[in-house]
XYZ file of C-alpha atoms in Angstrom:
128
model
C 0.000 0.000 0.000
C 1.308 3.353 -1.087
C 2.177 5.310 2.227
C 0.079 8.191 0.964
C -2.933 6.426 0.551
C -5.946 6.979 2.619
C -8.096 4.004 4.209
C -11.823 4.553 3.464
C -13.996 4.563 6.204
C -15.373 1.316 7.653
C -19.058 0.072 8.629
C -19.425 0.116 12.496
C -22.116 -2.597 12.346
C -20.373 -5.238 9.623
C -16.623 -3.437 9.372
C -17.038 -3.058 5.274
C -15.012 -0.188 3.505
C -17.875 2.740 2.639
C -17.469 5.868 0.317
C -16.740 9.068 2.250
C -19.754 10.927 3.015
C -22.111 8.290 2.392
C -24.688 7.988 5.274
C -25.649 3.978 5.173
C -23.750 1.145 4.646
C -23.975 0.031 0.634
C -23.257 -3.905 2.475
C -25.393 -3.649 5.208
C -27.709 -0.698 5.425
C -26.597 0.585 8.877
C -26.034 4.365 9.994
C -22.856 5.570 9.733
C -23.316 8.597 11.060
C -24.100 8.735 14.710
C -25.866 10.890 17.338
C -22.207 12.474 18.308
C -22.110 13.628 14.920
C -24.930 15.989 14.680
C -24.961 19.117 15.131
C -26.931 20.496 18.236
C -28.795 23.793 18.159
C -31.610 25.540 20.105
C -35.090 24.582 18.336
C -38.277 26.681 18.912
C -41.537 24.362 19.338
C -45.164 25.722 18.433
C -48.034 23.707 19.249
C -51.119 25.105 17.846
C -54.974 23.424 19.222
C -57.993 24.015 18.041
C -60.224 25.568 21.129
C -63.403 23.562 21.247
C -62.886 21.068 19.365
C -63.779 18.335 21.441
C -67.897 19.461 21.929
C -67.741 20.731 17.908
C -66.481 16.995 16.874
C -69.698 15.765 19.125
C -72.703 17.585 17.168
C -70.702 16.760 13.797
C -70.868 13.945 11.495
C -67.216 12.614 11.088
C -67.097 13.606 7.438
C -67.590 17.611 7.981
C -65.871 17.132 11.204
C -62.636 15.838 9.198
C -63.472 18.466 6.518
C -63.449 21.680 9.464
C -60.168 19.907 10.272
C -58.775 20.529 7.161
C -60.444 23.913 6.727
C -58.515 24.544 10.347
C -55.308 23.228 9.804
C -54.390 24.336 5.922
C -54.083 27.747 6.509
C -51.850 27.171 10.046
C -49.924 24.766 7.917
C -49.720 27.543 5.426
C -48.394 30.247 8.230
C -45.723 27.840 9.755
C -44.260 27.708 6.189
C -44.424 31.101 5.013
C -42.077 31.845 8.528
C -39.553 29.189 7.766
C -40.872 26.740 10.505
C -41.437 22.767 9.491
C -44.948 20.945 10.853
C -43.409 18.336 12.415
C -46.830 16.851 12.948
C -50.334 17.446 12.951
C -52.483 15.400 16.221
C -56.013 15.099 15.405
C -57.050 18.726 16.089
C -53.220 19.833 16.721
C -49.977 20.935 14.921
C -46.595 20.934 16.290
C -44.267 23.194 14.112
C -40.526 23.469 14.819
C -38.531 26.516 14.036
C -34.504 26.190 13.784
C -34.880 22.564 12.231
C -34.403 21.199 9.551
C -32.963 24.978 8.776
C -31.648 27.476 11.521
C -31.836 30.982 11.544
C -30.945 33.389 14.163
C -34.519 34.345 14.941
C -36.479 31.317 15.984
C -38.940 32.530 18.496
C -39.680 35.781 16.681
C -40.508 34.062 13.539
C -42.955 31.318 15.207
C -44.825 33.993 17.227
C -45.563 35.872 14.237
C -46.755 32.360 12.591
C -49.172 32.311 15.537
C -50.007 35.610 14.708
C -50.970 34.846 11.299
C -52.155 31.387 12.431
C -54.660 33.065 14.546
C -55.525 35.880 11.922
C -56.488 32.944 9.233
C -58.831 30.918 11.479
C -61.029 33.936 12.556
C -60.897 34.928 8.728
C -62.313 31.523 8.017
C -66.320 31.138 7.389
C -66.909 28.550 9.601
């Protein structure tokens, strides 16, 4: 072996050379990367809950109640995105947005109180 050469990086799991910068093993489909390698930052979480919803979901039928979900929940989807936040997840009647992942900026927690802001401003502009 020439003494310049590099040694590729190895599998942790089955010890197979892998391509730099790939992120699974091409033999065995494990992570290479691990926890230790990520980068750590400060994340802003907005939860966002329809007030109500419970006694409006009684005197529905399920079909309009899942369609006021939607008419809810597009528009706050909508606002998270225009301020740079991700939905993370929407539960039931519920949306958790994260600002500062998958993409950080320096203003987190001014950027997903104006999404409330304009979360808030879309629902009462809805004709419900």
């Amino acid at each position: 072996m020439p003494a310049n050469s590099e040694r590729s990086p190895v599998c942790p799991a089955c010890g197979e050379p892998t391509p730099s910068g790939a992120r699974f093993c091409a033999a065995c489909g494990a992570l290479l990367s691990s926890v230790a390698d990520a980068d750590r930052r400060v994340v802003t979480v907005l939860f966002a809950d329809l007030t109500g919803f419970t006694s409006i979901s009684e005197r529905l039928d399920p079909e309009d109640v899942r369609s006021f979900v939607s008419a809810c929940l597009d528009p706050v989807a909508n606002a998270v995105a225009a301020w740079g936040g991700y939905v993370d997840k929407f539960i039931g009647d519920c949306v958790m947005a994260l600002f500062g992942a998958p993409v950080a900026y320096e203003n987190e927690p001014e950027r997903a109180v104006r999404a409330a802001l304009d979360m808030q401003e879309a629902i009462q502009g809805l004709d419900l």
